[in-house]
PDB file of C-alpha atoms in Angstrom:
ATOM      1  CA  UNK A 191      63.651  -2.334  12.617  1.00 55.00           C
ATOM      2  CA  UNK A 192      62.114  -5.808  11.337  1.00 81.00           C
ATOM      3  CA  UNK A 193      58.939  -4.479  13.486  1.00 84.00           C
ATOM      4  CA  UNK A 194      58.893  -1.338  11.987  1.00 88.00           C
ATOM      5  CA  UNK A 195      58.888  -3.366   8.049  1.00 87.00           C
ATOM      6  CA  UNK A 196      56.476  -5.757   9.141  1.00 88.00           C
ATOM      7  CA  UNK A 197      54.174  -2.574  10.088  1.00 90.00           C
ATOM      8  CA  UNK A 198      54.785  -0.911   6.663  1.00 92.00           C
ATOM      9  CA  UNK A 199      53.881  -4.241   4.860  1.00 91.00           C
ATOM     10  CA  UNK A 200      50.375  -4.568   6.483  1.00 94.00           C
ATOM     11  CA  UNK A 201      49.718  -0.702   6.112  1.00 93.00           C
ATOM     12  CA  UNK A 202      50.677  -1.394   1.773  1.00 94.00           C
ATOM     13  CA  UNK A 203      48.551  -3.538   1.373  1.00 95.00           C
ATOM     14  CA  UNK A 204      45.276  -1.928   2.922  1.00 95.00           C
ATOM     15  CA  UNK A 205      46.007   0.763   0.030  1.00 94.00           C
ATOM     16  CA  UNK A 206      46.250   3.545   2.406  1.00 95.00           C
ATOM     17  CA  UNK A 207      45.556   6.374  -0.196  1.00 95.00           C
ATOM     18  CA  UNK A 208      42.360   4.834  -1.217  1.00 96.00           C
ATOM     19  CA  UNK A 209      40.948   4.794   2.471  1.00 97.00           C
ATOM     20  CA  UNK A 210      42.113   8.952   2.836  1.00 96.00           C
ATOM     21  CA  UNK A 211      39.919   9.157   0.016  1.00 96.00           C
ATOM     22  CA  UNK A 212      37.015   7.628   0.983  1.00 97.00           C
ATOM     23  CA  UNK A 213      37.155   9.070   4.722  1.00 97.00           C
ATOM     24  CA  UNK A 214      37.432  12.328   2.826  1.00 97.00           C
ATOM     25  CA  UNK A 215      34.040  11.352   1.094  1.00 98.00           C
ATOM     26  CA  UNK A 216      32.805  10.216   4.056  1.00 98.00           C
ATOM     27  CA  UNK A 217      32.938  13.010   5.801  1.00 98.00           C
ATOM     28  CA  UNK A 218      31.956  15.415   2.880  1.00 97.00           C
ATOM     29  CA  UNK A 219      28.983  13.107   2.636  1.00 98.00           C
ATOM     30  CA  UNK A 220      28.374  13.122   6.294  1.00 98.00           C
ATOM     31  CA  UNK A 221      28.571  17.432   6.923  1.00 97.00           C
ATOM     32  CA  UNK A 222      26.173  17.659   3.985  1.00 97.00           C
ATOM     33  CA  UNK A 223      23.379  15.930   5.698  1.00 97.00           C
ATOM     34  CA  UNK A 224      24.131  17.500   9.135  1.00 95.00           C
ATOM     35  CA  UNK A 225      24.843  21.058   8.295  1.00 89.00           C
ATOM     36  CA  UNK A 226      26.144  22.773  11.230  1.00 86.00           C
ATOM     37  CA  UNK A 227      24.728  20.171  13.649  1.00 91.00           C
ATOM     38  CA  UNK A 228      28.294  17.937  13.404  1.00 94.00           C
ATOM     39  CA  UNK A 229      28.226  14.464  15.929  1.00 96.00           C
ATOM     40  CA  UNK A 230      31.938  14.690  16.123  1.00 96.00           C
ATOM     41  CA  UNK A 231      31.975  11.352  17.935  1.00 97.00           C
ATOM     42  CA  UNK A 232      29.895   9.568  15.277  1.00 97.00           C
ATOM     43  CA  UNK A 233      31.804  10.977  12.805  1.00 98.00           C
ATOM     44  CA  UNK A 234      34.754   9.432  14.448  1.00 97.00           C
ATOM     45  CA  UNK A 235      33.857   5.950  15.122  1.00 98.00           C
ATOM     46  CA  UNK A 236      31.894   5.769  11.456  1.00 98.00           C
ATOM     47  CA  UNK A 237      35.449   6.814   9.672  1.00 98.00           C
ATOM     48  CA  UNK A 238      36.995   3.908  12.822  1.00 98.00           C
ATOM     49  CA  UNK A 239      34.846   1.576  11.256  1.00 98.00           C
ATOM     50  CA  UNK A 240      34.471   2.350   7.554  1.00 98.00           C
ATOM     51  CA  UNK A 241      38.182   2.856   7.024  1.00 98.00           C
ATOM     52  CA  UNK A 242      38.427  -1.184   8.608  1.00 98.00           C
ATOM     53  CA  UNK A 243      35.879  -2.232   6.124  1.00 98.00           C
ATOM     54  CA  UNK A 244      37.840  -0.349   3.170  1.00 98.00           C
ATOM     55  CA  UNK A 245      40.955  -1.619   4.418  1.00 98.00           C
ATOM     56  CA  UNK A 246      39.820  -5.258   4.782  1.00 98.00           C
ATOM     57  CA  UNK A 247      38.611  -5.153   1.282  1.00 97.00           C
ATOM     58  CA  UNK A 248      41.509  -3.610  -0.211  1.00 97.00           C
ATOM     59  CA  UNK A 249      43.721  -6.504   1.209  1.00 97.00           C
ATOM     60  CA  UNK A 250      41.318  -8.785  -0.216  1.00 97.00           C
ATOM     61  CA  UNK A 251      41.611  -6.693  -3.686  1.00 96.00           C
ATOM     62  CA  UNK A 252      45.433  -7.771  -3.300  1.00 95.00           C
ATOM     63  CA  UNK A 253      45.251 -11.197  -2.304  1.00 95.00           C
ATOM     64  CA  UNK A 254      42.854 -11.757  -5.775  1.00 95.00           C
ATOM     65  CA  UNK A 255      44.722  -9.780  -7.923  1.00 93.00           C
ATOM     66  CA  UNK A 256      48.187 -11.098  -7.082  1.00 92.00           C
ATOM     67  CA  UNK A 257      48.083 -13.094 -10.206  1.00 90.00           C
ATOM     68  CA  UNK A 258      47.426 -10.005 -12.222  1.00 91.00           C
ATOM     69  CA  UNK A 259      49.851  -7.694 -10.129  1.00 89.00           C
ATOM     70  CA  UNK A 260      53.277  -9.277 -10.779  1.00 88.00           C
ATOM     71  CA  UNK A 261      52.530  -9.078 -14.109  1.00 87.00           C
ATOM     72  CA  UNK A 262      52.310  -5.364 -14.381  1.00 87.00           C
ATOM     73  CA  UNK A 263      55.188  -3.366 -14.057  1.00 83.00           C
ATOM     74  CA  UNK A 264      53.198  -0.806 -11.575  1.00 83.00           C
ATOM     75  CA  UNK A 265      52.105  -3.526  -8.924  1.00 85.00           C
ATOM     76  CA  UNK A 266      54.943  -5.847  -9.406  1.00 84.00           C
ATOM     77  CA  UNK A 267      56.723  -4.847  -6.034  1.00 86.00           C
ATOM     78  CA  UNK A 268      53.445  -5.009  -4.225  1.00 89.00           C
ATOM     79  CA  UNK A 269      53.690  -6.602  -0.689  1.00 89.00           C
ATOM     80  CA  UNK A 270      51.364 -10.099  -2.101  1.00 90.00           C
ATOM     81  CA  UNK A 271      53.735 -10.446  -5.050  1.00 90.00           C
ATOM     82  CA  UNK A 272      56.733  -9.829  -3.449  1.00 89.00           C
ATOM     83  CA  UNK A 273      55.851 -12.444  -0.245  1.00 88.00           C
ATOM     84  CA  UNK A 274      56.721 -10.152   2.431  1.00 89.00           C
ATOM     85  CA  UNK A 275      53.324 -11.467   3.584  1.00 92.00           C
ATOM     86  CA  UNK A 276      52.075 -14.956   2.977  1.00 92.00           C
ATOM     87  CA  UNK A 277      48.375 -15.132   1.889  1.00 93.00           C
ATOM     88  CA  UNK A 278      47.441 -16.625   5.377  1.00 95.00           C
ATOM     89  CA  UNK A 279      48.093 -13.730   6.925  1.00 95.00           C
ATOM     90  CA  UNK A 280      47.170 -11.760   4.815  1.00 96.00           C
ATOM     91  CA  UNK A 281      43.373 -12.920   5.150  1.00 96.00           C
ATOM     92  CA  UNK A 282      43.446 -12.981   8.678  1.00 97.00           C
ATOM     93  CA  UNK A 283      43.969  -9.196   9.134  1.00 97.00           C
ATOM     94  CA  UNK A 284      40.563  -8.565   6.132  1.00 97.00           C
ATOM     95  CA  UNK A 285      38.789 -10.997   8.469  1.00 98.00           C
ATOM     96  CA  UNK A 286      39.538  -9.056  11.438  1.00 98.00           C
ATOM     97  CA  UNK A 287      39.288  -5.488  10.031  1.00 98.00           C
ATOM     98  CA  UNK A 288      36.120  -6.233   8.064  1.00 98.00           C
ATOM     99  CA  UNK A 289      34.697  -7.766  12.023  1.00 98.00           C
ATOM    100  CA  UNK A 290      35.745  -4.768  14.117  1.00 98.00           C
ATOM    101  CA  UNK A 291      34.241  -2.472  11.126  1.00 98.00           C
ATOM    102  CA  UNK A 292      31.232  -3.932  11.370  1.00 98.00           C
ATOM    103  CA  UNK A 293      30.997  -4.569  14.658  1.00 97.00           C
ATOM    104  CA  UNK A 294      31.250  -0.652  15.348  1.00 97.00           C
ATOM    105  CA  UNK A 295      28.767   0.119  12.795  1.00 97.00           C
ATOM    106  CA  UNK A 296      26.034  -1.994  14.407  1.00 96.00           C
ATOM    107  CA  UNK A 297      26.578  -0.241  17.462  1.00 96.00           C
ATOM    108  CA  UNK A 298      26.579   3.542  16.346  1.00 95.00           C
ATOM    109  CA  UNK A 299      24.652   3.308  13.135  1.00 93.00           C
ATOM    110  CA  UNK A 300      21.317   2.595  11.102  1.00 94.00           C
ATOM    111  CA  UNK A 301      20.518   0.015   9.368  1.00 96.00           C
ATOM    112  CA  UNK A 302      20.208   1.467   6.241  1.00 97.00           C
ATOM    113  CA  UNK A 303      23.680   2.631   6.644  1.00 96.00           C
ATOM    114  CA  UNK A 304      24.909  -1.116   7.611  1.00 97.00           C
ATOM    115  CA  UNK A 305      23.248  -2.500   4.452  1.00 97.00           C
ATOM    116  CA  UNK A 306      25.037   0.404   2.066  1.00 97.00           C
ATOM    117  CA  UNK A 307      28.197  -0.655   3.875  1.00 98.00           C
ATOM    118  CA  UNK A 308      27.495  -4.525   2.965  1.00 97.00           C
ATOM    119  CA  UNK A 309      26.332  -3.628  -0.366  1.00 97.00           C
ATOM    120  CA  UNK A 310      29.667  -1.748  -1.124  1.00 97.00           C
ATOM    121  CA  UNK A 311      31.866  -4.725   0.427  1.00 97.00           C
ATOM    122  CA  UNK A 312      30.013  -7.142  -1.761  1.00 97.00           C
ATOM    123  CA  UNK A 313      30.294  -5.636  -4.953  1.00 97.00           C
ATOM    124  CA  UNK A 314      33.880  -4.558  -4.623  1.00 97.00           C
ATOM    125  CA  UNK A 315      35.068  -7.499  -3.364  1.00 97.00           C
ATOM    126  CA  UNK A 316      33.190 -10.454  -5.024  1.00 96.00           C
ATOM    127  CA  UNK A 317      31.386  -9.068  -8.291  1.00 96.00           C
ATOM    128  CA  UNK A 318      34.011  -6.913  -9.345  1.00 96.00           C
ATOM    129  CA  UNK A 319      37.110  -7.876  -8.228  1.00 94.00           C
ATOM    130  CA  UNK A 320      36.248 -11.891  -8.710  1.00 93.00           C
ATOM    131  CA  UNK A 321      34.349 -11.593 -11.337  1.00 93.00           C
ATOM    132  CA  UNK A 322      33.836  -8.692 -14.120  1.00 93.00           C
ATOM    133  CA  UNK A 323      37.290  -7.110 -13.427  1.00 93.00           C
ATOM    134  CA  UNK A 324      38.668 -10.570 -15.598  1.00 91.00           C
ATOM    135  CA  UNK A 325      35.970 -10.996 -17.642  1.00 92.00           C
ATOM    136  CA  UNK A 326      34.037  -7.485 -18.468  1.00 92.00           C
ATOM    137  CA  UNK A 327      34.757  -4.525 -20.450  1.00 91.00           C
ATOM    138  CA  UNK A 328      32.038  -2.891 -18.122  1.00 89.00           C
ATOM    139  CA  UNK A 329      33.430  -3.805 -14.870  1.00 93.00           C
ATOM    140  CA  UNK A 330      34.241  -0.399 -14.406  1.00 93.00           C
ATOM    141  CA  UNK A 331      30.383   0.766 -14.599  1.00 92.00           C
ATOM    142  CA  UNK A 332      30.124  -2.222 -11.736  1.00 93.00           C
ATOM    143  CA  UNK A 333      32.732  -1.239  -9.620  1.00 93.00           C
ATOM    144  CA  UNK A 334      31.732   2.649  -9.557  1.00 95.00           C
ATOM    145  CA  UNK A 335      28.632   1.727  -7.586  1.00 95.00           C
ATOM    146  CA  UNK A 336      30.216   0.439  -4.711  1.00 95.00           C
ATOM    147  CA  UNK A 337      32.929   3.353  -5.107  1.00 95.00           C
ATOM    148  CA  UNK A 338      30.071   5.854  -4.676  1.00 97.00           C
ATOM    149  CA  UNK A 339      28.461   4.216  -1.500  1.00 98.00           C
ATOM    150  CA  UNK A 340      31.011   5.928   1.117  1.00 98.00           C
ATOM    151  CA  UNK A 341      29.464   9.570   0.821  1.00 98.00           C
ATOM    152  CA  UNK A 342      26.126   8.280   0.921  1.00 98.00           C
ATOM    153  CA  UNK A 343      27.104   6.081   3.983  1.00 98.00           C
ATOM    154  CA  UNK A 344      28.240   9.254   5.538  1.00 98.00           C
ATOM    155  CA  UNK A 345      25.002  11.063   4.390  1.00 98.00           C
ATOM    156  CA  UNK A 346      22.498   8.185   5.636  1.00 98.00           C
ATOM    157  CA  UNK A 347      24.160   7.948   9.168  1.00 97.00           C
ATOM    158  CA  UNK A 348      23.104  11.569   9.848  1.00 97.00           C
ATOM    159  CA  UNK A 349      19.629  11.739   8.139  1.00 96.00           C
ATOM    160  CA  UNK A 350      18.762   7.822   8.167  1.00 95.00           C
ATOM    161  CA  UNK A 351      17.097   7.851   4.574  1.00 94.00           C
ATOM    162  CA  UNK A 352      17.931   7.785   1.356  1.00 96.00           C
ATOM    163  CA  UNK A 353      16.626  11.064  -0.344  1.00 96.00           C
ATOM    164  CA  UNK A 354      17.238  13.044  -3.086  1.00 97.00           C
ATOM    165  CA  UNK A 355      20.314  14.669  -2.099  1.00 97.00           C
ATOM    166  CA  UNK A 356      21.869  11.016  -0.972  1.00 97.00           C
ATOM    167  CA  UNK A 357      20.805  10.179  -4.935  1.00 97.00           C
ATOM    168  CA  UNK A 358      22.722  13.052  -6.182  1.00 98.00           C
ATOM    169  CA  UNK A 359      25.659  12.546  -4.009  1.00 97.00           C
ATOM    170  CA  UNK A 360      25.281   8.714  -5.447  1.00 98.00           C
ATOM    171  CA  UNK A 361      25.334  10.185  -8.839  1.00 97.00           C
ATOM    172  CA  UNK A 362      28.075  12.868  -8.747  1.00 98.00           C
ATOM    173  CA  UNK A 363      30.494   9.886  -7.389  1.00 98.00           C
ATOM    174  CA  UNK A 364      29.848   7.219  -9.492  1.00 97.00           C
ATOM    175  CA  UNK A 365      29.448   9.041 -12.634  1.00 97.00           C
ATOM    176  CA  UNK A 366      33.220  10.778 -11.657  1.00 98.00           C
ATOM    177  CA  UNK A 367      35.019   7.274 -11.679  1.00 96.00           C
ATOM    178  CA  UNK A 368      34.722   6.335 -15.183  1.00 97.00           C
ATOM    179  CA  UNK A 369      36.613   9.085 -16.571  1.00 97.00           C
ATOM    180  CA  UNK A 370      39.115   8.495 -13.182  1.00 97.00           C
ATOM    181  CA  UNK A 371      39.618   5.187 -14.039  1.00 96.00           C
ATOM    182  CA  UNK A 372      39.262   5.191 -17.772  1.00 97.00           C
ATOM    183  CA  UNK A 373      42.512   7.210 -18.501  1.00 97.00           C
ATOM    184  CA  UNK A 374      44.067   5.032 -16.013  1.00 96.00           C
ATOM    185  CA  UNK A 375      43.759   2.140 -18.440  1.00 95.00           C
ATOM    186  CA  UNK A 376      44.698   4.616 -20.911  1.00 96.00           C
ATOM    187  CA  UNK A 377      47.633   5.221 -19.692  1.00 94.00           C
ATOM    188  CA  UNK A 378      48.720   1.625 -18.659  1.00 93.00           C
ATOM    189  CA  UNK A 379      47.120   0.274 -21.514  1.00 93.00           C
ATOM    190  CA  UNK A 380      50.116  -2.187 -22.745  1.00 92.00           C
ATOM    191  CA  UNK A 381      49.849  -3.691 -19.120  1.00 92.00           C
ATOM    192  CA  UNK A 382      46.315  -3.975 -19.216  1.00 91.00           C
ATOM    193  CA  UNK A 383      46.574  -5.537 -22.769  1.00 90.00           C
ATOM    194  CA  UNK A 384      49.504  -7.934 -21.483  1.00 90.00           C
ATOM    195  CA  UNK A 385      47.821  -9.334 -18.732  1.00 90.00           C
ATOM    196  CA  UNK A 386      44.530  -9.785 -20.440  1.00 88.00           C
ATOM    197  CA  UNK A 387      42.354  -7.180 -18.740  1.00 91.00           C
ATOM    198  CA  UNK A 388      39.083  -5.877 -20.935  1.00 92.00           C
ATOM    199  CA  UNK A 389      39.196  -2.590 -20.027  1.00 93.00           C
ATOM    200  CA  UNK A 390      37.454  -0.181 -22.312  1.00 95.00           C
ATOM    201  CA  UNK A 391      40.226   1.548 -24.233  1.00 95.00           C
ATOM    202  CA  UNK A 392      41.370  -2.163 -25.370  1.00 94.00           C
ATOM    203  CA  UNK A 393      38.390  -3.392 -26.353  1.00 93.00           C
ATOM    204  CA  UNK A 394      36.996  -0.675 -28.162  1.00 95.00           C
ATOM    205  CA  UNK A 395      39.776   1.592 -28.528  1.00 95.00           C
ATOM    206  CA  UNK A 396      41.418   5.209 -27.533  1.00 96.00           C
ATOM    207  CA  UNK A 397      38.978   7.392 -28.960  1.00 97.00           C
ATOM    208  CA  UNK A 398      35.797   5.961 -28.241  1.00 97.00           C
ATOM    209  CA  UNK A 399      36.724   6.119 -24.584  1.00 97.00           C
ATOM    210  CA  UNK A 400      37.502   9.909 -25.060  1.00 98.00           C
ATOM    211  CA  UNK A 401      33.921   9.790 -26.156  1.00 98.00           C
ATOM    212  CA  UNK A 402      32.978   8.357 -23.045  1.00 97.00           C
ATOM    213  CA  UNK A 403      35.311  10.106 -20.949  1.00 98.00           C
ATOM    214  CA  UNK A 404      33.723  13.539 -22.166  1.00 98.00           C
ATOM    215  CA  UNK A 405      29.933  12.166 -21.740  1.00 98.00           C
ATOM    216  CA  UNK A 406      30.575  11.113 -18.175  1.00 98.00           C
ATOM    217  CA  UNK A 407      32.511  14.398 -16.862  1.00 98.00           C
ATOM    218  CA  UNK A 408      29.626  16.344 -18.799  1.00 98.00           C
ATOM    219  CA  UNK A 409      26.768  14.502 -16.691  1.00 98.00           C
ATOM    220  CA  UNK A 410      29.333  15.120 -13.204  1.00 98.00           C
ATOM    221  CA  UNK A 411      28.832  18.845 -14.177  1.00 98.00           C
ATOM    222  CA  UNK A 412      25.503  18.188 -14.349  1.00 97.00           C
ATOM    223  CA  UNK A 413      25.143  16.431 -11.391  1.00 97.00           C
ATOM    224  CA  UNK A 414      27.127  18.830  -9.121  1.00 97.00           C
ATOM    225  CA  UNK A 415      24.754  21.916 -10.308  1.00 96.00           C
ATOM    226  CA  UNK A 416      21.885  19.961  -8.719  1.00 97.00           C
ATOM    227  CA  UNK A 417      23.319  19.792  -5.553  1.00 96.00           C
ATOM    228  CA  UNK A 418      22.640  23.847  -5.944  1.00 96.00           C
ATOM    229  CA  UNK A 419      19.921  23.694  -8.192  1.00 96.00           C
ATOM    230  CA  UNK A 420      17.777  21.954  -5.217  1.00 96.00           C
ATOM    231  CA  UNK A 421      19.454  24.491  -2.381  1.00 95.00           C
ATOM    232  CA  UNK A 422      21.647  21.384  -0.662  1.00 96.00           C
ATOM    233  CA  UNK A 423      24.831  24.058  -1.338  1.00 96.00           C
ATOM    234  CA  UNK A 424      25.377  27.847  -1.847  1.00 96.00           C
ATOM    235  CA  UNK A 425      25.913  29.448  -4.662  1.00 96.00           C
ATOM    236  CA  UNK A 426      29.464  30.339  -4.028  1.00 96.00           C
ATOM    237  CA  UNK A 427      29.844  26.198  -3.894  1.00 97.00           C
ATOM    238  CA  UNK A 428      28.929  26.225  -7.351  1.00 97.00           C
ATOM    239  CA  UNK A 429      30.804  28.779  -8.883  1.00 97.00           C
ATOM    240  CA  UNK A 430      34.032  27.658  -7.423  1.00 97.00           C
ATOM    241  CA  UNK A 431      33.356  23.970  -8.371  1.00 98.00           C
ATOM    242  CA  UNK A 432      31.864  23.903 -11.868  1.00 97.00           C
ATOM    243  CA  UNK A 433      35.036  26.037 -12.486  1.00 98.00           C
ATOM    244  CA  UNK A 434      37.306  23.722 -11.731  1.00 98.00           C
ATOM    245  CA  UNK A 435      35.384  20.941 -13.495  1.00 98.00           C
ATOM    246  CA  UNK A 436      34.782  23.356 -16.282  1.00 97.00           C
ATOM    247  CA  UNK A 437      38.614  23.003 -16.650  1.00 98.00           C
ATOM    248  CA  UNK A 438      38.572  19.157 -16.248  1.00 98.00           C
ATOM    249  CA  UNK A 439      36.084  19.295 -19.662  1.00 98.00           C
ATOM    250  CA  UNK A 440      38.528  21.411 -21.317  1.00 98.00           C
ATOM    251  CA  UNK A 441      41.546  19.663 -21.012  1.00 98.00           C
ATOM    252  CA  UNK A 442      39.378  16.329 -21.415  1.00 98.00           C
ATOM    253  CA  UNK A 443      38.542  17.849 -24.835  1.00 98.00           C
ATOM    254  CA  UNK A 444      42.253  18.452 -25.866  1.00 97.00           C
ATOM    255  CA  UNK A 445      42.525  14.744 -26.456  1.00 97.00           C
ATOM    256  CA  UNK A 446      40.883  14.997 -29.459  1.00 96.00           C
ATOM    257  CA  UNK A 447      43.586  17.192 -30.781  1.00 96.00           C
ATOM    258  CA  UNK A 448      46.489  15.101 -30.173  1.00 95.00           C
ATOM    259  CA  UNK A 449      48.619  12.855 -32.008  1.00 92.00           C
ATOM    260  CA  UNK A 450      48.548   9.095 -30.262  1.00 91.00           C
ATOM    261  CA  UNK A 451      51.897   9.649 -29.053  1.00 92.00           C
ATOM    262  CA  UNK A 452      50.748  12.506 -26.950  1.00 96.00           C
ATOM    263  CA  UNK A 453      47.916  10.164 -25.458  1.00 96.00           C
ATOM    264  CA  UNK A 454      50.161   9.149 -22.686  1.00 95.00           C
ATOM    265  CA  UNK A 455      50.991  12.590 -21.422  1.00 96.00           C
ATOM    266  CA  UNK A 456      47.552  13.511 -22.087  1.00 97.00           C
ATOM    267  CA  UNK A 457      46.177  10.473 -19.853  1.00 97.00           C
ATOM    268  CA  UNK A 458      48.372  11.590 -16.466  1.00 97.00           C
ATOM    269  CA  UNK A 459      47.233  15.211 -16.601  1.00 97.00           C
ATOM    270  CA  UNK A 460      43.556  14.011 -17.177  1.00 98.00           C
ATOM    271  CA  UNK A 461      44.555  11.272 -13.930  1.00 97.00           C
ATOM    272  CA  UNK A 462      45.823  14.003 -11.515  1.00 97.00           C
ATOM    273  CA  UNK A 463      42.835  16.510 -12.521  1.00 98.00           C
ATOM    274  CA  UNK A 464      40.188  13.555 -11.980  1.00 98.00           C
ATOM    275  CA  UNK A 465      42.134  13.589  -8.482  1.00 97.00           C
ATOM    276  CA  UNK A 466      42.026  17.095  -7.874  1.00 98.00           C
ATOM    277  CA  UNK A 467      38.660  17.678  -9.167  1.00 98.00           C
ATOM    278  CA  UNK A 468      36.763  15.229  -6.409  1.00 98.00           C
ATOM    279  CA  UNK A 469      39.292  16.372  -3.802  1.00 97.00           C
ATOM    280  CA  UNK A 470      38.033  20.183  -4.748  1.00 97.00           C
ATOM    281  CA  UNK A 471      34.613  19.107  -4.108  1.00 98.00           C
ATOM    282  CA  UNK A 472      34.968  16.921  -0.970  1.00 97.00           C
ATOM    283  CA  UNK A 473      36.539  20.217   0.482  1.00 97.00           C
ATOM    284  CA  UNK A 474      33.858  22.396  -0.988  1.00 97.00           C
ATOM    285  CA  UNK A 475      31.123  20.428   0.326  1.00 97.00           C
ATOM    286  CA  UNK A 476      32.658  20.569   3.842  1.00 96.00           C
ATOM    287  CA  UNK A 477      33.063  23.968   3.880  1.00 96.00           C
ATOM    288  CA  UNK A 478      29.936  25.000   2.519  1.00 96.00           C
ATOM    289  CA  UNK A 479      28.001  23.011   5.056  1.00 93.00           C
ATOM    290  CA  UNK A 480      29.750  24.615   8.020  1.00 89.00           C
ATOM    291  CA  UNK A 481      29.419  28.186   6.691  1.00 83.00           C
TER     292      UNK A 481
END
């Protein structure tokens, strides 16, 4: 039983849900560039290795925000906060996840792919979580690059440059995380406030994030006609995307019609669509490069 806890413990704090997501992008990002020509086995030891590297950087996420998290009612019973783990151990398992990550990808991988991988780790982990995350209202606009880099690591370990679909790719996931993790300060913004975090909406307030919010899910739409536009996906991609994200813009839109009561309410259904909406295209991009 205490076995079975301990296990638990050390799967929390690699933030499981966040590595499905990125192996999701991964792969999306990956099947783009190789069409119907799939390495199944590189495939497989690139998600080995990049969901070690995720993982170790995610514990590292915890072990620097600990401070922060028992503070906030929504990390509070995190595994760091709580001491089910001490710190020591804790950094052991990033150092030895982050090694056999990147020990893998110098074996099966280019190096262009290696330094997107490095690139990612450093940003996340040192300029963002550090640095700007305490001290930035644009940390967000920081952080999104290195949230972007899995699809194009999948993409680059197939075609071994980056080209203009890789840029797009870049763009379409970068550009999605500010209004992802915009109404997430939105709608913990008295934590955020308490514990002295800049994030947009408290710095500059509610509606001037809408603003932004709307701008930045306008140029994803954008973004994710190009991958059509320049014949990367079908046309049947498109329609069934840009009308889901059509529907993103429209309830995005709504918050400019609601009382500041309703902001809250407003905030999770924006969350889960945000969610939903890269999810849609992940899937869409897999299953228009196999068909």
């Amino acid at each position: 039983m205490q076995i079975t806890i301990m296990i638990k413990h050390y799967l929390q704090i690699t933030k499981p849900k966040i590595i499905l997501g990125n192996i999701v992008s991964i792969t999306s990002g990956f099947f783009l560039a190789a069409q119907k020509n799939i390495n199944y086995s590189l495939l497989i030891l690139l998600l080995i290795a990049m969901s070690a590297i995720i993982a170790s950087s995610c514990i590292l996420n915890n072990i620097i925000d600990r401070d922060i998290d028992k503070n906030m009612q929504r990390t509070a019973t995190r595994v760091l906060v709580t001491k089910c783990i001490t710190l020591k151990r804790s950094f052991i398992f990033a150092i030895i996840l982050s090694t056999l990550g990147f020990s893998i990808l110098i074996t099966i991988v280019n190096r262009l792919t290696i330094i997107l991988a490095i690139l990612g780790f450093f940003i996340y982990v040192i300029i963002y979580s550090m640095y700007l995350k305490r001290t930035s209202t644009y940390s967000t606009l920081i952080g999104s690059i290195s949230g972007a880099i899995p699809p194009v690591i999948g993409y680059c370990t197939v075609s071994n440059h980056f080209d203009l679909a890789a840029s797009i790719l870049y763009t379409i996931f970068s550009v999605w995380q500010i209004p992802h993790f915009y109404t997430i300060a939105i709608l913990y913004f008295k934590e955020y406030q308490n514990v002295s975090i800049p994030a947009f909406p408290i710095k500059y307030g509610i509606m001037l994030t809408k603003h932004h919010i709307i701008l930045h899910i306008i140029i994803f739409i954008l973004s994710t006609f190009l991958l059509t536009l320049m014949n990367f996906t079908s046309y049947k991609f498109l329609f069934i995307v840009e009308t889901i994200n059509s529907y993103w813009l429209f309830i995005a839109l709504q918050g400019y019609f609601i009382t500041k009561k309703e902001n809250i309410k407003w905030a999770k259904k924006m969350f889960s669509l945000s969610v939903f909406v890269i999810t849609s295209l992940n899937i869409m991009i897999l299953i228009d490069s196999i068909l």
